[in-house]
Amino acid sequence: MSQAVLNVEGMSCNHCVNAVEGAVAEAGASGKVDLATKQVTIDYNIDQVTVEAIIAAIEEQGYDVIK
């Protein structure tokens, strides 16, 4: 299992947290958002999903991932 921390701009409430965590889950990983730091910590299997796919899923929800 690998882990990545992504900075996500545009999150401001619990709805945002749910949207981002849901997008990460749909991409095939698990994620935990820290709204105060605007970061999401992702646990994923590198054989099943890429960080780029997870970023794309988050951005499809309307949030900006800062690289």
PDB file of C-alpha atoms in Angstrom:
ATOM      1  CA  MET A   1       0.000   0.000   0.000  1.00  0.00           C
ATOM      2  CA  SER A   2       1.304   3.447  -0.928  1.00  0.00           C
ATOM      3  CA  GLN A   3       0.392   6.810   0.505  1.00  0.00           C
ATOM      4  CA  ALA A   4       0.237  10.299  -0.984  1.00  0.00           C
ATOM      5  CA  VAL A   5      -0.751  13.681   0.416  1.00  0.00           C
ATOM      6  CA  LEU A   6      -2.399  16.092  -2.010  1.00  0.00           C
ATOM      7  CA  ASN A   7      -3.156  19.783  -1.509  1.00  0.00           C
ATOM      8  CA  VAL A   8      -6.699  20.504  -2.663  1.00  0.00           C
ATOM      9  CA  GLU A   9      -7.996  24.040  -3.167  1.00  0.00           C
ATOM     10  CA  GLY A  10     -11.675  24.948  -3.091  1.00  0.00           C
ATOM     11  CA  MET A  11     -12.789  22.878  -0.098  1.00  0.00           C
ATOM     12  CA  SER A  12     -14.705  24.834   2.536  1.00  0.00           C
ATOM     13  CA  CYS A  13     -17.297  22.583   4.191  1.00  0.00           C
ATOM     14  CA  ASN A  14     -18.343  19.025   5.006  1.00  0.00           C
ATOM     15  CA  HIS A  15     -20.010  18.684   1.601  1.00  0.00           C
ATOM     16  CA  CYS A  16     -16.602  19.342   0.039  1.00  0.00           C
ATOM     17  CA  VAL A  17     -15.002  16.742   2.291  1.00  0.00           C
ATOM     18  CA  ASN A  18     -17.590  14.158   1.261  1.00  0.00           C
ATOM     19  CA  ALA A  19     -17.205  15.017  -2.429  1.00  0.00           C
ATOM     20  CA  VAL A  20     -13.418  14.679  -2.368  1.00  0.00           C
ATOM     21  CA  GLU A  21     -13.386  11.510  -0.264  1.00  0.00           C
ATOM     22  CA  GLY A  22     -16.085  10.045  -2.531  1.00  0.00           C
ATOM     23  CA  ALA A  23     -14.097  10.866  -5.669  1.00  0.00           C
ATOM     24  CA  VAL A  24     -11.022   9.198  -4.196  1.00  0.00           C
ATOM     25  CA  ALA A  25     -13.080   6.102  -3.341  1.00  0.00           C
ATOM     26  CA  GLU A  26     -14.573   5.931  -6.832  1.00  0.00           C
ATOM     27  CA  ALA A  27     -11.052   6.074  -8.267  1.00  0.00           C
ATOM     28  CA  GLY A  28     -10.204   2.949  -6.257  1.00  0.00           C
ATOM     29  CA  ALA A  29      -8.382   4.342  -3.231  1.00  0.00           C
ATOM     30  CA  SER A  30      -9.204   5.545   0.259  1.00  0.00           C
ATOM     31  CA  GLY A  31      -8.737   9.103   1.369  1.00  0.00           C
ATOM     32  CA  LYS A  32      -9.094  11.237   4.461  1.00  0.00           C
ATOM     33  CA  VAL A  33      -9.537  15.000   4.109  1.00  0.00           C
ATOM     34  CA  ASP A  34      -8.149  17.489   6.615  1.00  0.00           C
ATOM     35  CA  LEU A  35     -10.258  20.569   5.930  1.00  0.00           C
ATOM     36  CA  ALA A  36      -8.076  22.840   8.092  1.00  0.00           C
ATOM     37  CA  THR A  37      -4.940  22.159   6.025  1.00  0.00           C
ATOM     38  CA  LYS A  38      -6.849  21.579   2.753  1.00  0.00           C
ATOM     39  CA  GLN A  39      -5.062  18.270   2.272  1.00  0.00           C
ATOM     40  CA  VAL A  40      -6.224  14.779   1.498  1.00  0.00           C
ATOM     41  CA  THR A  41      -4.154  11.783   2.585  1.00  0.00           C
ATOM     42  CA  ILE A  42      -4.636   8.897   0.186  1.00  0.00           C
ATOM     43  CA  ASP A  43      -3.873   5.216   0.653  1.00  0.00           C
ATOM     44  CA  TYR A  44      -3.777   3.329  -2.632  1.00  0.00           C
ATOM     45  CA  ASN A  45      -2.427   0.235  -4.328  1.00  0.00           C
ATOM     46  CA  ILE A  46      -0.003   1.254  -7.078  1.00  0.00           C
ATOM     47  CA  ASP A  47      -0.952  -1.886  -9.012  1.00  0.00           C
ATOM     48  CA  GLN A  48      -4.604  -0.795  -9.173  1.00  0.00           C
ATOM     49  CA  VAL A  49      -4.682   3.009  -9.476  1.00  0.00           C
ATOM     50  CA  THR A  50      -2.324   5.901 -10.193  1.00  0.00           C
ATOM     51  CA  VAL A  51      -2.047   9.189  -8.383  1.00  0.00           C
ATOM     52  CA  GLU A  52      -2.867  10.875 -11.687  1.00  0.00           C
ATOM     53  CA  ALA A  53      -6.194   9.001 -11.873  1.00  0.00           C
ATOM     54  CA  ILE A  54      -7.016  10.036  -8.313  1.00  0.00           C
ATOM     55  CA  ILE A  55      -6.165  13.662  -9.086  1.00  0.00           C
ATOM     56  CA  ALA A  56      -8.379  13.535 -12.176  1.00  0.00           C
ATOM     57  CA  ALA A  57     -11.291  12.178 -10.111  1.00  0.00           C
ATOM     58  CA  ILE A  58     -10.908  15.004  -7.581  1.00  0.00           C
ATOM     59  CA  GLU A  59     -10.662  17.640 -10.306  1.00  0.00           C
ATOM     60  CA  GLU A  60     -13.798  16.240 -11.985  1.00  0.00           C
ATOM     61  CA  GLN A  61     -15.638  17.244  -8.804  1.00  0.00           C
ATOM     62  CA  GLY A  62     -14.550  20.865  -9.337  1.00  0.00           C
ATOM     63  CA  TYR A  63     -11.580  21.102  -6.985  1.00  0.00           C
ATOM     64  CA  ASP A  64      -8.017  22.088  -7.866  1.00  0.00           C
ATOM     65  CA  VAL A  65      -5.179  19.779  -6.867  1.00  0.00           C
ATOM     66  CA  ILE A  66      -1.993  21.769  -6.336  1.00  0.00           C
ATOM     67  CA  LYS A  67       1.069  19.813  -7.435  1.00  0.00           C
TER      68      LYS A  67
END
